[in-house]
Tab-separated table of C-alpha atoms and ligand atoms in Angstrom:
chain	number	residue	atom	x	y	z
A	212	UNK	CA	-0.844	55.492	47.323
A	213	UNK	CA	0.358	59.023	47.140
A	214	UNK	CA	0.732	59.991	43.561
A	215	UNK	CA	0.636	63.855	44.636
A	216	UNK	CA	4.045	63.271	45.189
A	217	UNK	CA	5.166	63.763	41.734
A	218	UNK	CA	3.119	67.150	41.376
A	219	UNK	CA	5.697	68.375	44.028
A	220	UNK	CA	8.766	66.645	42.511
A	221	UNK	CA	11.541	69.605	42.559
A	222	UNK	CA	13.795	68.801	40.630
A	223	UNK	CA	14.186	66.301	37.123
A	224	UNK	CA	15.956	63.920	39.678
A	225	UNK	CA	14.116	63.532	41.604
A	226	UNK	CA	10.977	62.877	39.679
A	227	UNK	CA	12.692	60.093	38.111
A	228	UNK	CA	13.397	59.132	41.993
A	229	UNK	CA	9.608	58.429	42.479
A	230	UNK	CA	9.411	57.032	38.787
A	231	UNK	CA	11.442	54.254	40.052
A	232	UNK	CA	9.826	53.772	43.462
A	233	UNK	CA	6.255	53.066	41.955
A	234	UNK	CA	6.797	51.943	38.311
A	235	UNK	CA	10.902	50.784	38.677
A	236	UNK	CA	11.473	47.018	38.955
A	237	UNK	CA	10.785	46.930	42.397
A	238	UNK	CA	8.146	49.574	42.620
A	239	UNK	CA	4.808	49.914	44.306
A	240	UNK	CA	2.828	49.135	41.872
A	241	UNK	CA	5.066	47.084	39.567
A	242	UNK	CA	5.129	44.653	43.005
A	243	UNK	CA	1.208	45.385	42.876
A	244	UNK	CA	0.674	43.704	39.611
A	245	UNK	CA	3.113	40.597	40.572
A	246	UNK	CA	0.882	40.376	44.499
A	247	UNK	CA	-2.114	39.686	41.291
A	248	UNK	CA	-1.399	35.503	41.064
A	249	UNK	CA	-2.385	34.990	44.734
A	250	UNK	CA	-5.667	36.520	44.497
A	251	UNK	CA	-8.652	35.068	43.364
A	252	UNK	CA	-10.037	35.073	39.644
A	253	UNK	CA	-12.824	37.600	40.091
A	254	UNK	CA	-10.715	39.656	42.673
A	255	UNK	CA	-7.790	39.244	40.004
A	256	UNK	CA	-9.986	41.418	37.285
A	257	UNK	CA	-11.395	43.949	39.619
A	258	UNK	CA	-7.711	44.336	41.098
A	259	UNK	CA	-6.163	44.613	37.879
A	260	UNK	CA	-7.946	46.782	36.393
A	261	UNK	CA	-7.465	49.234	39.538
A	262	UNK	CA	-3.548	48.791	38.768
A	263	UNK	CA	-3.789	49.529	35.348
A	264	UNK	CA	-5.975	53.223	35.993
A	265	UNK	CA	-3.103	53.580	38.513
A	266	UNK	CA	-0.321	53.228	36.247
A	267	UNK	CA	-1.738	55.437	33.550
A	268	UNK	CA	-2.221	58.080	36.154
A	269	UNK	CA	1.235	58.132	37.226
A	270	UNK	CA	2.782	57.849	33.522
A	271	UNK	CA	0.444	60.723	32.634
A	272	UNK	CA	1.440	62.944	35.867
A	273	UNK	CA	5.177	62.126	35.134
A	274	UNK	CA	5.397	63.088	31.654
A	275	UNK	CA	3.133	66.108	32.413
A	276	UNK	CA	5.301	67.106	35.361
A	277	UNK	CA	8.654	66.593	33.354
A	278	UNK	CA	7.538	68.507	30.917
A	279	UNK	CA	7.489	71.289	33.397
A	280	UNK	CA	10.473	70.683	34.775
A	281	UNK	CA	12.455	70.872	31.671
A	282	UNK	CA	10.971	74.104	30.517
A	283	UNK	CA	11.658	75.722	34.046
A	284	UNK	CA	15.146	74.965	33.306
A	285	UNK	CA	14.919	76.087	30.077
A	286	UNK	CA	13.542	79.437	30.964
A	287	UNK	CA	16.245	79.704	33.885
A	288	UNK	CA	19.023	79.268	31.350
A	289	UNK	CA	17.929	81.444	28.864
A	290	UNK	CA	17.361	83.767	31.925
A	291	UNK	CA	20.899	83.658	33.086
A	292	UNK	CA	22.923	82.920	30.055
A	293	UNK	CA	22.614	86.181	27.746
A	294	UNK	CA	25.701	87.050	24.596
A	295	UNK	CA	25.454	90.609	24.342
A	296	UNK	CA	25.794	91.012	20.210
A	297	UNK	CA	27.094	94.513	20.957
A	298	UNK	CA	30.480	93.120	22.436
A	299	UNK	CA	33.278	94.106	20.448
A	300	UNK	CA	35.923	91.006	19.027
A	301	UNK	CA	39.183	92.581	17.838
A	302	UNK	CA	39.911	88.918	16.133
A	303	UNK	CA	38.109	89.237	12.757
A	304	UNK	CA	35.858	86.739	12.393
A	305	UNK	CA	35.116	86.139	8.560
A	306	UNK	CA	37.295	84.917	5.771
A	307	UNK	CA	37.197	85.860	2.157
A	308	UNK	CA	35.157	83.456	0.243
A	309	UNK	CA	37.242	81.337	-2.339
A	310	UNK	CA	34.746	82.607	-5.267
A	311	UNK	CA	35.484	86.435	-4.545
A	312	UNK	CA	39.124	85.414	-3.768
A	313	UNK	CA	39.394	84.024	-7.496
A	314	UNK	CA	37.264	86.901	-8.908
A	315	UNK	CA	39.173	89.700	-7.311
A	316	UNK	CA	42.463	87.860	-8.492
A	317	UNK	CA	40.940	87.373	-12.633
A	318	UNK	CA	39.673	91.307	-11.963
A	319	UNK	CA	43.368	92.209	-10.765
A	320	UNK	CA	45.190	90.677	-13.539
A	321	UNK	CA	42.880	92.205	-16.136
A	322	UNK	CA	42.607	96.205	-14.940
A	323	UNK	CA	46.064	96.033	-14.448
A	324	UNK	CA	46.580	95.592	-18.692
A	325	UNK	CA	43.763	98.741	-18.925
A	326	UNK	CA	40.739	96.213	-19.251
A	327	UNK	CA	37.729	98.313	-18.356
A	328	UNK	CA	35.033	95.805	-15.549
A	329	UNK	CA	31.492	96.458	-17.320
A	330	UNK	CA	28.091	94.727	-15.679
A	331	UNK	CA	24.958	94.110	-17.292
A	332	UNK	CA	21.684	93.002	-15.496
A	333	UNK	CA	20.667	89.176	-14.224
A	334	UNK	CA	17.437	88.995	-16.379
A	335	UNK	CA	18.093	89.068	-20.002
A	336	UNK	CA	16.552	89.014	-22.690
A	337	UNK	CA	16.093	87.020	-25.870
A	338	UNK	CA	18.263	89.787	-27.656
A	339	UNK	CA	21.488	90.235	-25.363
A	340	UNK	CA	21.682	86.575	-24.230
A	341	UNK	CA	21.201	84.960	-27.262
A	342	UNK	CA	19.894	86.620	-30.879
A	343	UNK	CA	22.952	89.311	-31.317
A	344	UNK	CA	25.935	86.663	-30.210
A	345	UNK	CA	24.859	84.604	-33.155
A	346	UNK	CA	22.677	82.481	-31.441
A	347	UNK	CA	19.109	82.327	-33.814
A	348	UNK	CA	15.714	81.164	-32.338
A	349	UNK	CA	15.695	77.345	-32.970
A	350	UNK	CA	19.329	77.247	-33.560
A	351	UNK	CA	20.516	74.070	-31.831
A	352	UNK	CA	23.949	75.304	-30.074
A	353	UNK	CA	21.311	76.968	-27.777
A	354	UNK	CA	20.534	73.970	-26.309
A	355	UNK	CA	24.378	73.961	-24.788
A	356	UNK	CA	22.652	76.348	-22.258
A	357	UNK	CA	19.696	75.177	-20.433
A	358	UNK	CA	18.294	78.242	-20.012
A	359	UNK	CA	15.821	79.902	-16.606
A	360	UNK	CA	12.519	81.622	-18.536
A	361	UNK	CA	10.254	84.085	-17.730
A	362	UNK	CA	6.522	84.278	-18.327
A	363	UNK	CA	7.493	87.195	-19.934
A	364	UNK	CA	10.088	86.086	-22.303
A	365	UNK	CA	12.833	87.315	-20.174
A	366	UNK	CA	15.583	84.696	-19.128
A	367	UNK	CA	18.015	84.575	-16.432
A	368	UNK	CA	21.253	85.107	-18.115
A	369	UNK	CA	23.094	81.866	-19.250
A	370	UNK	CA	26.888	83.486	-19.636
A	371	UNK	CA	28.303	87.107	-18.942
A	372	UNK	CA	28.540	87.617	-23.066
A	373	UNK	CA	25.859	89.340	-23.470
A	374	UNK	CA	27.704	91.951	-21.401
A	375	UNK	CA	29.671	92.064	-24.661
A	376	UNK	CA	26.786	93.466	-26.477
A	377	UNK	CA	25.622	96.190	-24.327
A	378	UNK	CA	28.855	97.373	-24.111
A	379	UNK	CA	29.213	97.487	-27.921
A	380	UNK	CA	25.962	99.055	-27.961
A	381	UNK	CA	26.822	102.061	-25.329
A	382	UNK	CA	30.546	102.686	-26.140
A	383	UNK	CA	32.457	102.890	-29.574
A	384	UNK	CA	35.442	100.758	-30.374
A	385	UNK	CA	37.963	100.734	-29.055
A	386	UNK	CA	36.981	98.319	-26.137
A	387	UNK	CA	38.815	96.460	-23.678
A	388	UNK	CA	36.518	94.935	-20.815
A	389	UNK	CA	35.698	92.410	-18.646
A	390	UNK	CA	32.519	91.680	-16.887
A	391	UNK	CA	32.486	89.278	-13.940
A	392	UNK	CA	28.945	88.069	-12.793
A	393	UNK	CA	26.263	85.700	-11.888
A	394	UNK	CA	25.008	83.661	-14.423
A	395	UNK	CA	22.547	80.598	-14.862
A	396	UNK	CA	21.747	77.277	-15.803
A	397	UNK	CA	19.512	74.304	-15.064
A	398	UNK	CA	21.960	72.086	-14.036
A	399	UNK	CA	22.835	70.156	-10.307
A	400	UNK	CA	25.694	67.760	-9.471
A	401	UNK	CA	29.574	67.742	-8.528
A	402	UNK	CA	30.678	70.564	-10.630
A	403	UNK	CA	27.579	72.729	-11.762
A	404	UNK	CA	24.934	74.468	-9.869
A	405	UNK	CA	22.035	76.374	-10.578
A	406	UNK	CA	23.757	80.012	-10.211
A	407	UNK	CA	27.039	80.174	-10.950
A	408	UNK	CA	29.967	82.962	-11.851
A	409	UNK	CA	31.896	83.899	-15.085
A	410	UNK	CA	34.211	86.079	-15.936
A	411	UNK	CA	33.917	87.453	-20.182
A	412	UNK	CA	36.480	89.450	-21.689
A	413	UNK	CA	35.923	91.398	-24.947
A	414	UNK	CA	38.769	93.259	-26.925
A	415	UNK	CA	37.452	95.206	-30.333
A	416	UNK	CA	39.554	97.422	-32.498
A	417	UNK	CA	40.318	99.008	-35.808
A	418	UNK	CA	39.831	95.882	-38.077
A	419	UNK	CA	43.549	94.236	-38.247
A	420	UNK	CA	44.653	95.657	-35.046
A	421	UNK	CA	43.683	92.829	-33.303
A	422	UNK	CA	44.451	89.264	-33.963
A	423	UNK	CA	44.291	85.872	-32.569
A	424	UNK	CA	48.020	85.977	-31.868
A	425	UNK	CA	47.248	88.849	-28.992
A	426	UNK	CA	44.359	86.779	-27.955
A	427	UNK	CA	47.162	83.819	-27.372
A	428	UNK	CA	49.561	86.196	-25.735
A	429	UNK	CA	46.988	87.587	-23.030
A	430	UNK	CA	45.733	84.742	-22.266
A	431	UNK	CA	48.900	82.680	-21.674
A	432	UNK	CA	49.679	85.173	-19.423
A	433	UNK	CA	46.669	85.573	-17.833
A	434	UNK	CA	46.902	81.490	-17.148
A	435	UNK	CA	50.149	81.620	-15.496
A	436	UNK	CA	49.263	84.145	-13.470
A	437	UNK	CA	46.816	82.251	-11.897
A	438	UNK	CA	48.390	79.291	-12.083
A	439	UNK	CA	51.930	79.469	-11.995
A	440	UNK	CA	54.004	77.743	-13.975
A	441	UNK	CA	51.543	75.496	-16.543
A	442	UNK	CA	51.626	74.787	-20.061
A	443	UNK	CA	49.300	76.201	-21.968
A	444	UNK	CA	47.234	74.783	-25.200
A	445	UNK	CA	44.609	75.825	-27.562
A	446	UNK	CA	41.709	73.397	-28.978
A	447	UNK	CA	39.607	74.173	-31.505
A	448	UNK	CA	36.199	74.327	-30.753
A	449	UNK	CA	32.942	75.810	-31.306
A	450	UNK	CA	31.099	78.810	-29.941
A	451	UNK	CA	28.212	80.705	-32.091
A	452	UNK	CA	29.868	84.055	-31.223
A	453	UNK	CA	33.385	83.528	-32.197
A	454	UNK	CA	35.269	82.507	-35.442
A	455	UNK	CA	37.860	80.536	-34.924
A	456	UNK	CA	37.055	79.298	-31.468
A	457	UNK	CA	39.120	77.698	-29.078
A	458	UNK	CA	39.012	75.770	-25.951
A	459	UNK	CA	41.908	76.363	-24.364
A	460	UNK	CA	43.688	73.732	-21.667
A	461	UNK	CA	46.415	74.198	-18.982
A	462	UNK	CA	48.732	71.366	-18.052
A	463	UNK	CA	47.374	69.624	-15.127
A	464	UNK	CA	48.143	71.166	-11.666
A	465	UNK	CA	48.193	68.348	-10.057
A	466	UNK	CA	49.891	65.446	-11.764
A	467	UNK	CA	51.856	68.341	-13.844
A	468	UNK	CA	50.669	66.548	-16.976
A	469	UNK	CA	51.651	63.247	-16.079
A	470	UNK	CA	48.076	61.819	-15.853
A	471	UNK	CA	45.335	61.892	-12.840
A	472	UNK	CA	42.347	61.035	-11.173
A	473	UNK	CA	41.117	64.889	-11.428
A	474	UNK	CA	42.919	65.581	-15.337
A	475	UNK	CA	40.990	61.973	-16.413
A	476	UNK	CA	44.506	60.987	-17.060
A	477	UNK	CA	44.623	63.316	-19.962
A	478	UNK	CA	47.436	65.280	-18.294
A	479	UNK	CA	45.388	68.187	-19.197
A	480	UNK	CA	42.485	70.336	-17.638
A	481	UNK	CA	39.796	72.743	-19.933
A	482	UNK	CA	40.160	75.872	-18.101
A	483	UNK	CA	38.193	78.622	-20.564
A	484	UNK	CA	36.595	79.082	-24.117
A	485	UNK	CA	37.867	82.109	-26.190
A	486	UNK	CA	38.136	83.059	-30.547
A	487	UNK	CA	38.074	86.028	-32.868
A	488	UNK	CA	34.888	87.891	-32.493
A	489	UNK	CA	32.581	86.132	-35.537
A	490	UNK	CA	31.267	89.100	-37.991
A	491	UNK	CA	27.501	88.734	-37.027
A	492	UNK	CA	28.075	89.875	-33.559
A	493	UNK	CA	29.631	93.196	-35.163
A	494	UNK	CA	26.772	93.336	-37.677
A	495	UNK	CA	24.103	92.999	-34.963
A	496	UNK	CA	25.899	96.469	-32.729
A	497	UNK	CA	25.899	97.913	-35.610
A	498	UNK	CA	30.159	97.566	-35.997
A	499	UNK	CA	31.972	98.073	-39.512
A	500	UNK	CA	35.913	97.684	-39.717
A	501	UNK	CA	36.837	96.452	-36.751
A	502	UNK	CA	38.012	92.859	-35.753
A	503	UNK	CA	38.054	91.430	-31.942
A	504	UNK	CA	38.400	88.842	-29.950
A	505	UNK	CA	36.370	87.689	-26.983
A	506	UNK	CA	36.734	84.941	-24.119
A	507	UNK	CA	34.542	82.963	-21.367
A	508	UNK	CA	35.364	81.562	-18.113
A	509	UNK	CA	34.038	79.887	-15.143
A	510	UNK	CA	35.054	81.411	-12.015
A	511	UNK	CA	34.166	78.214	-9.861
A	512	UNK	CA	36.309	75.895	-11.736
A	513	UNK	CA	38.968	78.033	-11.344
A	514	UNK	CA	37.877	78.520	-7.677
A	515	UNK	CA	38.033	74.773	-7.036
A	516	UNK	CA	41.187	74.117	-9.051
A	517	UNK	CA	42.880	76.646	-6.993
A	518	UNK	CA	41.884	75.685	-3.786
A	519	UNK	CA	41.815	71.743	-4.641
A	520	UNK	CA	37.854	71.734	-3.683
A	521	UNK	CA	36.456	68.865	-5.417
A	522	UNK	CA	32.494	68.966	-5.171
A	523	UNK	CA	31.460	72.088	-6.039
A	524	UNK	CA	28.286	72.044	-4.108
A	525	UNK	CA	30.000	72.629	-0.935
A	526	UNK	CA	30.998	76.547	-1.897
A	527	UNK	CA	27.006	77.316	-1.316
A	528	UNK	CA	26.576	75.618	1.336
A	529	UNK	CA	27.479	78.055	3.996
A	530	UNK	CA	29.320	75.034	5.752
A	531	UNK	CA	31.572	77.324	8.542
A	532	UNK	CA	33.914	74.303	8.527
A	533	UNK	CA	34.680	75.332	4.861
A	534	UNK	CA	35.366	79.176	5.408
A	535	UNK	CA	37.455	78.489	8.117
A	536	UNK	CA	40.294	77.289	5.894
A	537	UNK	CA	40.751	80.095	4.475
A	538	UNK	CA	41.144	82.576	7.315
B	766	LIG	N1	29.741	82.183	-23.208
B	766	LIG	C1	30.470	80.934	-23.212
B	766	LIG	C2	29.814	79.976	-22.216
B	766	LIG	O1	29.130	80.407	-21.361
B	766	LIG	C3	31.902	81.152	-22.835
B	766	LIG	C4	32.649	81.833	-23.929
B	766	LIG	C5	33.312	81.102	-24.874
B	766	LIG	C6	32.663	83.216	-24.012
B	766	LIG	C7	33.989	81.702	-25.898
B	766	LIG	C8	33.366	83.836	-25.051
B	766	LIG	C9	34.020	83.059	-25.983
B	766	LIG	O2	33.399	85.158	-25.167
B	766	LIG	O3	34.705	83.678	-26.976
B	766	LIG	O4	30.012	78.793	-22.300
C-alpha cells in the first residue's frame, strides 16, 4: 500500500480524497480489517496488528500533512490579501462616546453661566478626599465610599469634591467652578463600575450672597436643560460636606411620572446630590464670611438616562455595536 501518496497530496481536497480511499467506509484498509474473520486465529493477530501500525501511520501522515496544507494557505492569503493602513476614508469612522457626549453637554450648560472647569489629580489624599470636606478618620459616612488605597496612604479619588478644596485653597472667593473627572469606587454590577465620572460644582461668596434659593434656581435649570421638560424636586438628605443637603429627583423620563419599571414605580428618578456649603469645609481652607453652595453628579447615570442604556457595564466595553448608534 502506497501511503507516500498523502506526502504528495496538493491540495486539502484532495488529501481528504485519499483519507477516504484507505480509512473511508469502503477503504483499503477499513476493507482490510473486515477480510480479518476469514483468516485463521494466529494469522488473525499477526494480521491485525499489521493493520493497526498501518492505520496509525496514515492518521499520523494525514494530520501531519494537513497541517501543512492549511498553513500554505494561510501564508498565501496573508501573502496576497494586504489593507494598506495608510489609505485615506473620507467617511469618518468614530462616533462621540455617550460619556463625553453628556460631559461636554453638563460642561456647556455650566461655562455658559461663567462657571470656571477646575481639575485636580486621580490619587488623593487623606486630606482633599476626605479630612477637609468634613469627613474625620473613623467617621462612619466614609464608609458610603468604598475607597482604592495606596501603600502609601494615598487613595484613588472617591468623588470630584475634593476639587472643591484645592480650588479654595489656590483662589480667593469669589468662586464659581465645576470640575468634571474620573473618580473611584470598589463597586461592580448593572449601574456602578470600578472607575467612573462626576461632574462637582462649587459656588462661594461674600457670606449672604449666596443662598439655597440660587442653588434651586441653577439647578432646575440646569435639569431641564438636559432633560427637557421634567419636574424637578428636592429631598433632604445627608452629605458630610454640606448643610442642608439635598437629593434632588427629576420626574421620570420615561413613564413622565406615572410609574415604571426603570423609576421603581416611584414616578421619580435621583439624578444628583447638592446643599449649602457646611462651615467646616470653610474652616478647613481657611474661609471667614462667606457662605456657598456645592453639588455632585454622576455623569454615567445621566449618560444612560439620556441615551436609555440600561446596564452600565456595556459603556466600557468597547463593544463597536454600541458606538455605532451614535454616529
Ligand atoms: N461627593 C458626593 C458623592 O460622590 C456628591 C455630592 C453631593 C457632591 C453633595 C456635593 C454635594 O458637592 O453638595 O456622592
Amino acid at each position: 500500500m502506497d501511503l507516500d501518496q498523502i506526502k504528495k497530496a496538493a491540495s486539502l481536497e484532495e488529501l481528504e480524497k485519499i483519507r477516504v480511499s484507505l480509512l473511508g467506509k469502503n477503504g483499503i484498509i477499513t476493507k482490510r480489517f473486515k477480510e480479518l474473520k476469514n483468516l485463521s486465529n494466529e494469522e488473525k493477530k499477526k494480521v491485525a496488528k499489521e493493520l493497526n501500525e498501518l492505520k496509525e501511520k496514515a492518521l499520523e501522515l494525514i494530520s501531519q500533512k494537513k497541517y501543512e496544507l492549511e498553513e500554505e494557505l494561510l501564508n498565501m492569503k496573508l501573502k496576497s490579501e494586504r489593507i494598506d493602513v495608510t489609505l485615506f476614508n473620507p467617511k469618518p469612522t468614530g462616533a462621540i462616546h455617550p460619556i463625553s457626549d453628556t460631559m461636554n453637554k453638563i460642561i456647556d450648560f455650566f461655562t455658559k453661566l461663567n462657571f470656571s472647569v477646575e481639575t485636580g489629580p486621580l490619587v488623593e489624599d487623606d486630606f482633599h478626599n476626605f479630612e477637609a470636606l468634613n469627613l474625620p478618620k473613623y467617621h462612619p459616612a466614609r464608609d458610603m465610599q468604598d475607597t482604592f488605597y495606596f501603600k502609601d496612604g494615598t487613595l484613588l479619588r472617591t468623588h470630584t469634591s475634593p476639587v472643591q478644596i484645592r480650588t479654595m485653597l489656590k483662589q480667593k472667593p469669589p468662586i464659581r467652578m465645576i470640575s468634571p473627572g474620573a473618580v473611584f469606587r470598589r463597586d461592580y454590577d448593572l449601574t456602578h463600575t470600578p472607575m467612573f465620572h462626576q461632574v462637582e460644582g462649587l459656588v462661594v461668596d461674600e457670606k449672604g450672597k449666596v443662598s439655597f434659593a440660587n442653588l434651586k434656581f441653577i439647578l432646575e435649570s440646569f435639569l431641564i436643560h438636559m432633560f427637557g421638560d421634567v419636574k424637578v424636586r428636592f429631598r433632604p438628605s445627608f452629605f458630610p460636606f454640606t448643610e442642608p443637603s439635598a437629593e434632588v429627583d427629576i420626574s421620570c423620563i420615561f413613564c413622565k411620572g406615572e410609574g415604571c419599571r426603570v423609576c421603581s414605580h416611584t414616578g421619580w428618578l435621583e439624578v444628583l446630590g447638592c446643599g449649602v456649603v457646611d462651615p467646616n469645609v470653610f474652616k478647613a481652607v481657611g474661609y471667614e464670611n462667606v457662605s456657598g453652595y456645592a453639588f455632585g453628579l454622576g455623569v454615567e447615570r445621566f449618560a444612560m438616562l439620556l441615551n436609555r442604556i440600561n446596564d452600565l457595564r456595556s459603556m466600557y466595553e468597547g463593544d463597536i455595536r454600541l458606538m455605532e448608534q451614535f454616529k
